[in-house]
mmCIF file of C-alpha atoms in Angstrom:
data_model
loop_
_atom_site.group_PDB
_atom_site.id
_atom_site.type_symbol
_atom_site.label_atom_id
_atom_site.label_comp_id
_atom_site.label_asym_id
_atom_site.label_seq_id
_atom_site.Cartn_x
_atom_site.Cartn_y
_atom_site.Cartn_z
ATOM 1 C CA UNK Z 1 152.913 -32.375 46.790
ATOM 2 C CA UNK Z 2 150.237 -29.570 46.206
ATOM 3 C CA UNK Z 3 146.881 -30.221 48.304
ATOM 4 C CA UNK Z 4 145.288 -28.482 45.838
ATOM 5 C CA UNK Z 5 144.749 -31.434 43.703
ATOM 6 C CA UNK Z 6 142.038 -33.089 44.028
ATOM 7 C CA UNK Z 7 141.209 -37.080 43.412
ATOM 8 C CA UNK Z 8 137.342 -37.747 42.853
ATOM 9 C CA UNK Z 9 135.793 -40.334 44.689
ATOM 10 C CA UNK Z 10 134.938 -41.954 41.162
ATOM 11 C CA UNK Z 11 138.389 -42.282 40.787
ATOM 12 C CA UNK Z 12 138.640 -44.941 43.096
ATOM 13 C CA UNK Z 13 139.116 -48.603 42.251
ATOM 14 C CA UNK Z 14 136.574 -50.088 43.713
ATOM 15 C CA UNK Z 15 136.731 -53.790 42.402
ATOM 16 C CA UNK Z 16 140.355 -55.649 41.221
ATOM 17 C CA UNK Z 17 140.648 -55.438 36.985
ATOM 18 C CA UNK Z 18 139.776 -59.086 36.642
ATOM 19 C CA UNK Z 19 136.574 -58.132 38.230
ATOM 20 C CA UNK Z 20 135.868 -55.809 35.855
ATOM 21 C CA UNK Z 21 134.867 -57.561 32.795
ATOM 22 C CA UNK Z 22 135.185 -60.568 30.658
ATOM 23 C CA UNK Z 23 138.615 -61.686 29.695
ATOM 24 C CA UNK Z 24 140.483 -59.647 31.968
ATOM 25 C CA UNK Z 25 143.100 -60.234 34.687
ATOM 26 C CA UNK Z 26 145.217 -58.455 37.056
ATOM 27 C CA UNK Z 27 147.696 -57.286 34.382
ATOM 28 C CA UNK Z 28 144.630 -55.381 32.793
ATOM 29 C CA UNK Z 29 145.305 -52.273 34.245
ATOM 30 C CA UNK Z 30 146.972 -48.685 32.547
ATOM 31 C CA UNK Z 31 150.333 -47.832 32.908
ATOM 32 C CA UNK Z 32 151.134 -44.308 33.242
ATOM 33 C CA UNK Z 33 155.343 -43.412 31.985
ATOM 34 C CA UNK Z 34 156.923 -40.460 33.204
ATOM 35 C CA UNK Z 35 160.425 -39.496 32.263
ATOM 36 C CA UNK Z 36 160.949 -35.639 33.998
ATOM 37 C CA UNK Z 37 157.930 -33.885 32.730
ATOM 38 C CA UNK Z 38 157.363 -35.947 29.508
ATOM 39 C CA UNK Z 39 154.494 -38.232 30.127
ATOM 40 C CA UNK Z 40 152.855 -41.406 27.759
ATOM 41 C CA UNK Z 41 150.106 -43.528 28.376
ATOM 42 C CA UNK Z 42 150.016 -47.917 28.162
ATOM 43 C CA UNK Z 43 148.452 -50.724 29.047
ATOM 44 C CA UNK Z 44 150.320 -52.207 31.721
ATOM 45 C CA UNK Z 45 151.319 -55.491 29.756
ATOM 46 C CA UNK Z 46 153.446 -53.242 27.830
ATOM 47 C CA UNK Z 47 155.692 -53.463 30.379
ATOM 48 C CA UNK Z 48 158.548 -55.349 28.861
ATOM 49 C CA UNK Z 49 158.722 -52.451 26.190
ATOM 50 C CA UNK Z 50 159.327 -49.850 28.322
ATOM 51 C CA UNK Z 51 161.994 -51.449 30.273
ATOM 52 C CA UNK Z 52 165.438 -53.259 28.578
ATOM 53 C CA UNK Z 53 168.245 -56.097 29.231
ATOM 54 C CA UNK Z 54 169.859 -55.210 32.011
ATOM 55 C CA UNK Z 55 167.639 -53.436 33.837
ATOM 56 C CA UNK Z 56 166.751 -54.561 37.738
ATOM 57 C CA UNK Z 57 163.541 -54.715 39.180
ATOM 58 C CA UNK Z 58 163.480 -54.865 43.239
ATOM 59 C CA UNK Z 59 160.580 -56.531 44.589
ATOM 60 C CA UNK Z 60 159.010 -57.105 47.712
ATOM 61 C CA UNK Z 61 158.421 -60.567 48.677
ATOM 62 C CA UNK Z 62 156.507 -60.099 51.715
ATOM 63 C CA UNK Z 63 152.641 -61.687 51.772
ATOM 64 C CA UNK Z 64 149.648 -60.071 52.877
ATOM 65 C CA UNK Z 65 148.603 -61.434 56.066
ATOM 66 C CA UNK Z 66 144.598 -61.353 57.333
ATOM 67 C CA UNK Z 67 145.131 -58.794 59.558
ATOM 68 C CA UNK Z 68 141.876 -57.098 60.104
ATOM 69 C CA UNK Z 69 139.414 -58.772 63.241
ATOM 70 C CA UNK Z 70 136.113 -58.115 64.738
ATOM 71 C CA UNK Z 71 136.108 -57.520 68.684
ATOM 72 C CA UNK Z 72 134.503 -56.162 71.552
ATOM 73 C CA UNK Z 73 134.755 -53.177 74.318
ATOM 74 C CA UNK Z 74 131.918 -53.852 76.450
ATOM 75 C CA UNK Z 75 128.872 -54.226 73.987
ATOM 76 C CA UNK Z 76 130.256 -51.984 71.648
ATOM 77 C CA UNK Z 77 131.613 -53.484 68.735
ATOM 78 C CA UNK Z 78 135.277 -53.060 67.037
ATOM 79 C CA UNK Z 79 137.591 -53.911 64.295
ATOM 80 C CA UNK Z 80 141.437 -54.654 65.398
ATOM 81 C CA UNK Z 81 144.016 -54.056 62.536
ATOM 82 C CA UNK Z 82 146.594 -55.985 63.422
ATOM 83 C CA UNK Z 83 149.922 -53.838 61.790
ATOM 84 C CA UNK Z 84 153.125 -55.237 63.433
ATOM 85 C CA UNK Z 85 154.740 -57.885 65.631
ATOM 86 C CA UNK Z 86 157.453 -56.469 68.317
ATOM 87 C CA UNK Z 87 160.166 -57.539 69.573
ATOM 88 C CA UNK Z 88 159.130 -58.228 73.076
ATOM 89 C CA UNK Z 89 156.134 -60.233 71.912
ATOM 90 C CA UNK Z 90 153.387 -57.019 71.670
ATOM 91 C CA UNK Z 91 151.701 -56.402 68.396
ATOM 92 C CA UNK Z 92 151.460 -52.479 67.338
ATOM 93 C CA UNK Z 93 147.098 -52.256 66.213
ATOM 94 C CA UNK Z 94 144.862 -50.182 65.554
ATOM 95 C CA UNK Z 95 141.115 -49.916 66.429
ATOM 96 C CA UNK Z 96 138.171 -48.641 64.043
ATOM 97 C CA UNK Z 97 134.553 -48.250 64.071
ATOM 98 C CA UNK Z 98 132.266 -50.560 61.592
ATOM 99 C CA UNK Z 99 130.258 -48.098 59.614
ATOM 100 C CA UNK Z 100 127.479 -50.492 58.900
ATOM 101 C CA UNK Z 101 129.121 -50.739 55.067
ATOM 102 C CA UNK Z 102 131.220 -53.545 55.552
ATOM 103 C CA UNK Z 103 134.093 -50.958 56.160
ATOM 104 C CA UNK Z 104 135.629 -48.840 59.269
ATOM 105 C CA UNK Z 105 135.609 -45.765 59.838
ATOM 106 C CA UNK Z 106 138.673 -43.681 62.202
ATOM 107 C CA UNK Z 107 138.372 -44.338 66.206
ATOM 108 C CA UNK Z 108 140.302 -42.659 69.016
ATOM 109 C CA UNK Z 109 143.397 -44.943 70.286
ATOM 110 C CA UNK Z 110 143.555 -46.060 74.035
ATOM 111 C CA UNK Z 111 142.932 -45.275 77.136
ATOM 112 C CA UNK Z 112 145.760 -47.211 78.019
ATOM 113 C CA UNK Z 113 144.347 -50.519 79.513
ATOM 114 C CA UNK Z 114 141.482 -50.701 77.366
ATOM 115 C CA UNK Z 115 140.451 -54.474 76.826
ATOM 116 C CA UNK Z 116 139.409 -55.776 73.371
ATOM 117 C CA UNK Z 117 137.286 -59.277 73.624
ATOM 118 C CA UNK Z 118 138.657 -61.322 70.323
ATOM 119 C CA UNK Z 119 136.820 -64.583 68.974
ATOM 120 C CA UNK Z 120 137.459 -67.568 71.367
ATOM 121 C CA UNK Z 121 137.933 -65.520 74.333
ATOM 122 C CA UNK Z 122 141.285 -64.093 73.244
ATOM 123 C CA UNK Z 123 141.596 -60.684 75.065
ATOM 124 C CA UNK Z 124 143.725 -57.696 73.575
ATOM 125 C CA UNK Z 125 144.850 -54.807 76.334
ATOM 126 C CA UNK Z 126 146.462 -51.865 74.547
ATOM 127 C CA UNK Z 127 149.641 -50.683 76.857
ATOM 128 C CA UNK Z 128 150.442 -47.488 75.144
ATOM 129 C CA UNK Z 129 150.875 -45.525 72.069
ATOM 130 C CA UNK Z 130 153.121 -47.027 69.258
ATOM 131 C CA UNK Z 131 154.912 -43.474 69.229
ATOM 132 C CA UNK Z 132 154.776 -40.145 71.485
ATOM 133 C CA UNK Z 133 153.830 -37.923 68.999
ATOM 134 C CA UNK Z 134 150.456 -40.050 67.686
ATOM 135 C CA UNK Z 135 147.355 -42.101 69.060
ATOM 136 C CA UNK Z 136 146.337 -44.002 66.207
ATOM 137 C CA UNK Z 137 148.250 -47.121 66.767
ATOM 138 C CA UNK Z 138 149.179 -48.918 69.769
ATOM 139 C CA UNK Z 139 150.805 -51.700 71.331
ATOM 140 C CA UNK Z 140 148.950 -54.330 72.866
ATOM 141 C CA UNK Z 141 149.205 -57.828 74.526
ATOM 142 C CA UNK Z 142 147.484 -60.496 73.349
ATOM 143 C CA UNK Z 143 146.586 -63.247 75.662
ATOM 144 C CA UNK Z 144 146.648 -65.867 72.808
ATOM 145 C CA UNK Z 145 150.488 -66.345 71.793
ATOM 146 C CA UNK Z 146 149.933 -67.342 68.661
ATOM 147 C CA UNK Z 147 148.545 -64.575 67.013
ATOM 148 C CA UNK Z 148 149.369 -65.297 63.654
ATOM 149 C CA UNK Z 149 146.978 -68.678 63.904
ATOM 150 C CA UNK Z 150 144.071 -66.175 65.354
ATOM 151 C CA UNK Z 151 144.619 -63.776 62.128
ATOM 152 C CA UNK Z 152 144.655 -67.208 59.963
ATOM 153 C CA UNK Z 153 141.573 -68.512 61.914
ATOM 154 C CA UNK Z 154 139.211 -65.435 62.064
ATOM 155 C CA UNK Z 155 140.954 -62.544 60.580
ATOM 156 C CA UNK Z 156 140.415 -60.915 56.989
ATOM 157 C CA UNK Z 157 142.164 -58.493 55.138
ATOM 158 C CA UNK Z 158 141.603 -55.292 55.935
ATOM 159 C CA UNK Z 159 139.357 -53.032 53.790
ATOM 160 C CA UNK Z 160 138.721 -49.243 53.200
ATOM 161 C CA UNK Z 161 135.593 -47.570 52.402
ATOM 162 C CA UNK Z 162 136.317 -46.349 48.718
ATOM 163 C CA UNK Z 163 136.164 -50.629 47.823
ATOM 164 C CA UNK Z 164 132.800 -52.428 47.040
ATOM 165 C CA UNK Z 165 132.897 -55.651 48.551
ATOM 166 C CA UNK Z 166 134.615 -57.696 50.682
ATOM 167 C CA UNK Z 167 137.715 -59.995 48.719
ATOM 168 C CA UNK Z 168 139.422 -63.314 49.715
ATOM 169 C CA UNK Z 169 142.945 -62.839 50.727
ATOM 170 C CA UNK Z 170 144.133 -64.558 47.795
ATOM 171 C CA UNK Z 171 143.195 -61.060 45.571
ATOM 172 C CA UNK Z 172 145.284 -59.421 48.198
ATOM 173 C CA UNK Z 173 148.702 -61.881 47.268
ATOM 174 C CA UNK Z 174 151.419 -60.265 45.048
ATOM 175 C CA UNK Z 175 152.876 -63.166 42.382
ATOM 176 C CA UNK Z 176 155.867 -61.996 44.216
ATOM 177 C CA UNK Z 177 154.724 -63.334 48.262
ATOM 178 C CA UNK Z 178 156.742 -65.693 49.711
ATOM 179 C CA UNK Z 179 155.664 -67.395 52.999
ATOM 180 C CA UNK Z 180 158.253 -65.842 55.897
ATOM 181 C CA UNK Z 181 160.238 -68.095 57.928
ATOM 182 C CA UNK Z 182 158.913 -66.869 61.037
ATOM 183 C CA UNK Z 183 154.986 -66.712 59.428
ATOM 184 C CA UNK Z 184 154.834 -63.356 59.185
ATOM 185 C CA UNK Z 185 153.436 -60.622 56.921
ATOM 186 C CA UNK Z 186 152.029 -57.315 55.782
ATOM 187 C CA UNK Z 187 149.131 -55.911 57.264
ATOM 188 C CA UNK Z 188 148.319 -54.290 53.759
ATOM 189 C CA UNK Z 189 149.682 -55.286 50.170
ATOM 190 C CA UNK Z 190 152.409 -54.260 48.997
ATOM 191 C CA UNK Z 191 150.405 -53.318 45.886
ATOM 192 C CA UNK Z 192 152.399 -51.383 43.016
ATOM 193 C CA UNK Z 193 152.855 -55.550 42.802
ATOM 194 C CA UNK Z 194 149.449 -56.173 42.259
ATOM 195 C CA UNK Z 195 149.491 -56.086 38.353
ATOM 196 C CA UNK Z 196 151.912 -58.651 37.749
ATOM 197 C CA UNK Z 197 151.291 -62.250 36.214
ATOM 198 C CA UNK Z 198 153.567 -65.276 36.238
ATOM 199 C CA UNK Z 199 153.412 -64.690 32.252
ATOM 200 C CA UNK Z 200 154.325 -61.026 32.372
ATOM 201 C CA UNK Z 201 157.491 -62.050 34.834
ATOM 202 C CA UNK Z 202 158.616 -64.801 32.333
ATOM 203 C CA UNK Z 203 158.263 -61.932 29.733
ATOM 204 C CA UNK Z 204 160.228 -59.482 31.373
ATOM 205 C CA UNK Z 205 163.232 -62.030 32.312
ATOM 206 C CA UNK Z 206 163.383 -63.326 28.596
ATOM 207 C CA UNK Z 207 164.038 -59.786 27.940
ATOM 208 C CA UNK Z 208 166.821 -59.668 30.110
ATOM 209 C CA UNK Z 209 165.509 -57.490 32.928
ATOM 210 C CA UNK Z 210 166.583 -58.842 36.179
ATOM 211 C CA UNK Z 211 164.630 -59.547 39.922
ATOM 212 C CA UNK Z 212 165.895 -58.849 43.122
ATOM 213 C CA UNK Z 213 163.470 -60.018 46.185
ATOM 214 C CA UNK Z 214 163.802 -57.985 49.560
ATOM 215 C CA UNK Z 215 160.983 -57.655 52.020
ATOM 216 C CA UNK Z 216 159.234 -55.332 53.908
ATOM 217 C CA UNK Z 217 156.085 -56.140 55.757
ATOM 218 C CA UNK Z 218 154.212 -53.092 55.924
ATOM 219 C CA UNK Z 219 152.067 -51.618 58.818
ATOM 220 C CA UNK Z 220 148.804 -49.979 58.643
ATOM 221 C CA UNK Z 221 148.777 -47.375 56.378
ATOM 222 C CA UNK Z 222 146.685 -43.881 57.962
ATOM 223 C CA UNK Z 223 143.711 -43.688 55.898
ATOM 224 C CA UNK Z 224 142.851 -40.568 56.905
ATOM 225 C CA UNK Z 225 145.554 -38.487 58.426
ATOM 226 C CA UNK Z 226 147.902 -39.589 56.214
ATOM 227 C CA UNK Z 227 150.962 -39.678 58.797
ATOM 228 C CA UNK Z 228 154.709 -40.512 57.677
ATOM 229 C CA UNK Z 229 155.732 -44.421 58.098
ATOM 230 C CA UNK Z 230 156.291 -46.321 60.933
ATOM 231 C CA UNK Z 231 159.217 -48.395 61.667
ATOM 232 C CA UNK Z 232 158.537 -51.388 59.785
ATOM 233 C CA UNK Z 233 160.858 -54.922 59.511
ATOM 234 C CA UNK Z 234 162.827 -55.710 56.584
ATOM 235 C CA UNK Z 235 165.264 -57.792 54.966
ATOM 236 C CA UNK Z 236 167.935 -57.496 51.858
ATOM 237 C CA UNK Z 237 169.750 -60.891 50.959
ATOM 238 C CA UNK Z 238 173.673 -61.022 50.967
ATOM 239 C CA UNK Z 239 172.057 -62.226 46.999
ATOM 240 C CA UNK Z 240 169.727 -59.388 46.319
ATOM 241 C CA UNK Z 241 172.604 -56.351 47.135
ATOM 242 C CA UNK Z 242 175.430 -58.438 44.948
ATOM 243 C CA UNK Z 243 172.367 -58.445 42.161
ATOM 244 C CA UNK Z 244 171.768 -54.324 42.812
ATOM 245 C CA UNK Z 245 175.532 -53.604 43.062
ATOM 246 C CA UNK Z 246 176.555 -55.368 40.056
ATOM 247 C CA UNK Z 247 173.339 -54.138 38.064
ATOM 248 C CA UNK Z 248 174.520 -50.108 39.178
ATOM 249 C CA UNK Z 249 177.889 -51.358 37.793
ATOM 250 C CA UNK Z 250 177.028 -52.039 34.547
ATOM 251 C CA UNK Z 251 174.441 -50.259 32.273
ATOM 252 C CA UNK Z 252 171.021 -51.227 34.397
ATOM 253 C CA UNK Z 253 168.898 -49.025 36.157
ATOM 254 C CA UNK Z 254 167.487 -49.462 39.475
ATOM 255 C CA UNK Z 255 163.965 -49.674 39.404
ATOM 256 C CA UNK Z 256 162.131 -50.054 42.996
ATOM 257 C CA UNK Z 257 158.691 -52.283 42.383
ATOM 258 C CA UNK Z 258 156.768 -49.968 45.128
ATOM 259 C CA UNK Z 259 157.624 -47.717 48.220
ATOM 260 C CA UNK Z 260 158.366 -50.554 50.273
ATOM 261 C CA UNK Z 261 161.207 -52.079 48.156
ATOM 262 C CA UNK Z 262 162.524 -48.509 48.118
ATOM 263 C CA UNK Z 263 162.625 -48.293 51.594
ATOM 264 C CA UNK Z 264 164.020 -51.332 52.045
ATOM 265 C CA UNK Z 265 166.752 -50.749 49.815
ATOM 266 C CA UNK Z 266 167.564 -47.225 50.731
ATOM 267 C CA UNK Z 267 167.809 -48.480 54.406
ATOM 268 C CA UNK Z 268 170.484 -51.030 53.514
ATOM 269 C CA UNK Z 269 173.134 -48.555 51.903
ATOM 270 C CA UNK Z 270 176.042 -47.881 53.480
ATOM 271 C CA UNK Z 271 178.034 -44.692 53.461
ATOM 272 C CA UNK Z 272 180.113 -45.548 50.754
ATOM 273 C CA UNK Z 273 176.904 -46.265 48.651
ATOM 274 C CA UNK Z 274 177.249 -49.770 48.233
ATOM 275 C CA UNK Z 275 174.039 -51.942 49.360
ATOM 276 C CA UNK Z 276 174.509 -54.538 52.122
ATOM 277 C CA UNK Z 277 173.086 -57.494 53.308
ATOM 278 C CA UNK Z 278 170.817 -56.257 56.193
ATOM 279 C CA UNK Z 279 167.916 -56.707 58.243
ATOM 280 C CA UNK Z 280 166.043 -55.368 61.247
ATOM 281 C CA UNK Z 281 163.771 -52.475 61.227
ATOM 282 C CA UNK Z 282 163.734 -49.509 59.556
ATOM 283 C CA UNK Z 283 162.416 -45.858 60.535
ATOM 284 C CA UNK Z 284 163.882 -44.613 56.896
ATOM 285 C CA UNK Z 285 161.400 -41.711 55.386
ATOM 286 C CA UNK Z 286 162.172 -40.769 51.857
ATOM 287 C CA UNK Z 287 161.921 -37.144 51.365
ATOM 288 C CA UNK Z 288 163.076 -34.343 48.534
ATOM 289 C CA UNK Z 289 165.714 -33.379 51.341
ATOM 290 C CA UNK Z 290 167.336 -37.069 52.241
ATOM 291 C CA UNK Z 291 167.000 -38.107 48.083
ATOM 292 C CA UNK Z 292 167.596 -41.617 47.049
ATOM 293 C CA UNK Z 293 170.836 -43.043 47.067
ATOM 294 C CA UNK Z 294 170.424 -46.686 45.229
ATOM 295 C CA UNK Z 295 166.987 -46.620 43.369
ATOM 296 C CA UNK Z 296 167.162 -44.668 39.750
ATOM 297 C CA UNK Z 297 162.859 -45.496 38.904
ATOM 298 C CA UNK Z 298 159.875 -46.912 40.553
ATOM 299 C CA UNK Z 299 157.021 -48.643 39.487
ATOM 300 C CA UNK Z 300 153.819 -47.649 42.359
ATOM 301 C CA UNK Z 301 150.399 -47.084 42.539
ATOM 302 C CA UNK Z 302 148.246 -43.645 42.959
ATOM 303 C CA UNK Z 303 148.448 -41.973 45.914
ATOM 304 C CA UNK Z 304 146.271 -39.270 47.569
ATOM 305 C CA UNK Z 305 147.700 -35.766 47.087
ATOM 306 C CA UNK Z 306 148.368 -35.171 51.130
ATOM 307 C CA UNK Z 307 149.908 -39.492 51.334
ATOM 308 C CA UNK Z 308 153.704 -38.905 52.733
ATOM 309 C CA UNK Z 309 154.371 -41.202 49.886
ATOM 310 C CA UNK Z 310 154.289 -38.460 47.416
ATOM 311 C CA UNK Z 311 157.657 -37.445 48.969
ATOM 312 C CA UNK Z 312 159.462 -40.423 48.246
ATOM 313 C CA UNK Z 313 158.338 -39.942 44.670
ATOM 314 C CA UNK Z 314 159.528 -36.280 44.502
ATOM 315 C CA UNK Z 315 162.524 -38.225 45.728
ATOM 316 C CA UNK Z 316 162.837 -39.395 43.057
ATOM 317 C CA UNK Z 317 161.521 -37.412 39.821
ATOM 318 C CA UNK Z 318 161.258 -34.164 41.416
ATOM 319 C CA UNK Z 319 158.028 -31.960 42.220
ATOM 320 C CA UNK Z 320 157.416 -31.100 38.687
ATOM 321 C CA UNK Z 321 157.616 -34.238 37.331
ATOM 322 C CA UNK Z 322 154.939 -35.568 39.858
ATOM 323 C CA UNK Z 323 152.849 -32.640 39.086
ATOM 324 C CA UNK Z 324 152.590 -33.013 35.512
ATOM 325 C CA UNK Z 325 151.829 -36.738 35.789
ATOM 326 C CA UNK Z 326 149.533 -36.685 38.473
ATOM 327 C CA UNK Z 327 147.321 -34.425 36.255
ATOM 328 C CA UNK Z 328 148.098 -36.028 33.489
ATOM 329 C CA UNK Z 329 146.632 -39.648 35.477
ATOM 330 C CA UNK Z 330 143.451 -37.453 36.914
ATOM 331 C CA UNK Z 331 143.007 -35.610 33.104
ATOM 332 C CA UNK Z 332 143.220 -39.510 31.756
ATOM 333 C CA UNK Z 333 140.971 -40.938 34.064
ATOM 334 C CA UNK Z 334 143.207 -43.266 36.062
ATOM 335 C CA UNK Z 335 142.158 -45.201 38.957
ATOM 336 C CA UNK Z 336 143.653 -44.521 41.620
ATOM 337 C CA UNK Z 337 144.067 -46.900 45.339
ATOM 338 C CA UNK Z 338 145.490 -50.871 45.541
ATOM 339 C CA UNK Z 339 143.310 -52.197 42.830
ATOM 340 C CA UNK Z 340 143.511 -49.325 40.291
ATOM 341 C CA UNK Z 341 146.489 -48.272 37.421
ATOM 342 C CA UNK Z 342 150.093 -47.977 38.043
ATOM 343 C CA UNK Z 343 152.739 -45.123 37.384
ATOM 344 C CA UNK Z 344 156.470 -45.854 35.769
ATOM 345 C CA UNK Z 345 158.491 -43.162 36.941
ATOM 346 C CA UNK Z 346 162.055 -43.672 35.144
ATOM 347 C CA UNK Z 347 165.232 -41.881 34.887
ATOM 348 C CA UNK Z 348 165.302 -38.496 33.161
ATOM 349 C CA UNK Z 349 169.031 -38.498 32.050
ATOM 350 C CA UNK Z 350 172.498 -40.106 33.602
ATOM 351 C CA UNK Z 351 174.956 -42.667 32.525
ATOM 352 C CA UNK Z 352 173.459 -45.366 30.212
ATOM 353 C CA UNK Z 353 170.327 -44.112 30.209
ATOM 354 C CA UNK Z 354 168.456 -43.326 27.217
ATOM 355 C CA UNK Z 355 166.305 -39.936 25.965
ATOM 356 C CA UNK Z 356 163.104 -39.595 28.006
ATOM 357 C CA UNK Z 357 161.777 -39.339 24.202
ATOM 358 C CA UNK Z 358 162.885 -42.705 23.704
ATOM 359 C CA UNK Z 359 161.918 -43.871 26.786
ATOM 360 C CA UNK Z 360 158.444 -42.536 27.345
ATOM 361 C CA UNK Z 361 157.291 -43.118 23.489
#
């Protein structure tokens, strides 16, 4: 994607929609359609008339976890993200600097053996960096075991500068979160969810569009550097790829509910192009060059013009196709970020697909 676009910092959703006003709730947000270059603008409850019977929506069923903490080196405070669980027990974090806002602002990883004081004397020693080739996360021990309890006790969710005020971690739930068997999570939303409502789902299945849950629990994302994803866990059901094959068999599109489902997905296809049952982790990045193999749409949020996640959407629609929206969405006055409007990318031609005219209208 072109860095010379550029999103204002006015264009940041600062507050959820039901916050907003009156009368609203989180479905009151704008939905931006793209089909190739041909672009329309909705409110996002018009959902159900963009889509159509037979059409499958992946969605990630992973819950947002309260993964950001306050701690200590020395006398000088901290704030631990907590991003990922490891195998072997180690948790992958990430340490900022309060900025006296409420927020955090970017803070060198390590040295190696650095100790973090937690709340009730829990101590954190980061081991080494997550990857060779980057310093902002790292793994660490944690002297507590049960660190999910200490995130559940005395974490919050984490927060980023462009957002007003600090928000319980029930705003931060998707209507799709499903507790994990093992109690574990996403250190940030998995937010293209965000705008849905119970009544909006029971809309869109009386209309004959299907669900099919996989999770993901995402990491931290890089707020500033913008790096490509880390591996992250996830899981398709033996139920969800018999759902996707059989919906690519008939006359349904594939629409991905966020990058994460897409990743999921796309890291569960085999060789012949059939999806299977998997899980594990996943160090799948979409890009123009690797394509998609499964997904034929996606539903997502904003993203900053530099965010590797603008390559999973040329992916998908192509550069031009981004291009066009993405000014079309800053020339609208879209709001961009977790809390802010959402973007329908869907399928410019193929089998059983409709006119982008007929689509986007």
């Amino acid at each position: 994607m072109t860095t010379t676009v550029r999103v204002p910092e006015e264009r940041s959703a600062r507050v959820p929609a039901e916050q907003r006003g009156p009368g609203r709730a989180r479905d009151s947000v704008r939905l931006l359609v793209s089909c190739g270059t041909e672009v329309s603008h909705h409110a996002f409850v018009e959902l159900p008339r963009r889509l159509r019977a037979g059409d499958l929506l992946i969605v990630n069923t992973s819950p947002t976890l309260a993964a950001a903490v306050d701690g200590w080196i020395g006398h000088a405070r901290v704030v631990v993200h907590f991003s990922t669980r490891g195998d072997d027990g180690r948790w992958a974090v990430e340490l900022r600097d309060p900025d006296g806002r409420g927020t955090t602002r970017a803070r060198a990883g390590g040295p190696a053996g650095t100790e973090v004081r937690l709340a009730g004397d829990v101590r954190l020693v980061l081991e080494e960096p997550l990857t060779p080739y980057g310093s902002r996360l790292w793994w660490g021990r944690v002297s507590e075991p049960d660190v999910l309890g200490l995130l559940r006790r005395h974490g919050r969710p984490i927060r980023y500068s462009y957002t007003q005020r600090d928000q319980p971690l029930s705003v931060y739930q998707t209507v799709f979160a499903l507790p994990s068997a093992d109690g574990g999570g996403s250190a940030e939303m998995p937010s293209a969810a965000r705008p849905f409502t119970a009544r909006l789902v029971a809309e869109l299945v009386s209309r004959g569009v299907q669900f099919a849950p996989i999770t993901l629990h995402t990491g931290v994302a890089s707020a500033e550097a913008h790096e490509p994803p880390y591996p992250e866990r996830y899981e398709v059901p033996e139920a969800s790829a018999r759902l996707i094959n059989a919906a690519r068999a008939g006359e349904g599109r594939i629409l991905a509910v966020g990058t994460t489902a897409v990743r999921a997905v796309e890291s569960a296809v085999d060789a012949g192009g059939v999806v299977r049952a998997r899980k594990g982790w996943t160090d799948l990045v979409v890009t123009p060059e690797r394509g998609v193999r499964v997904v034929d749409g996606l539903l997502t949020g904003l993203h900053e013009p530099e965010a590797s996640h603008l390559l999973m959407l040329e992916a998908i629609a192509g550069r031009a196709a981004i291009e066009r929206s993405y000014g079309e969405a800053l020339s609208g006055l879209y709001l961009w970020h977790e809390f802010g409007d959402v973007h329908l990318i869907l399928p410019e031609e193929g089998p059983h697909t409709e006119s982008c005219s007929s689509n986007c209208r």
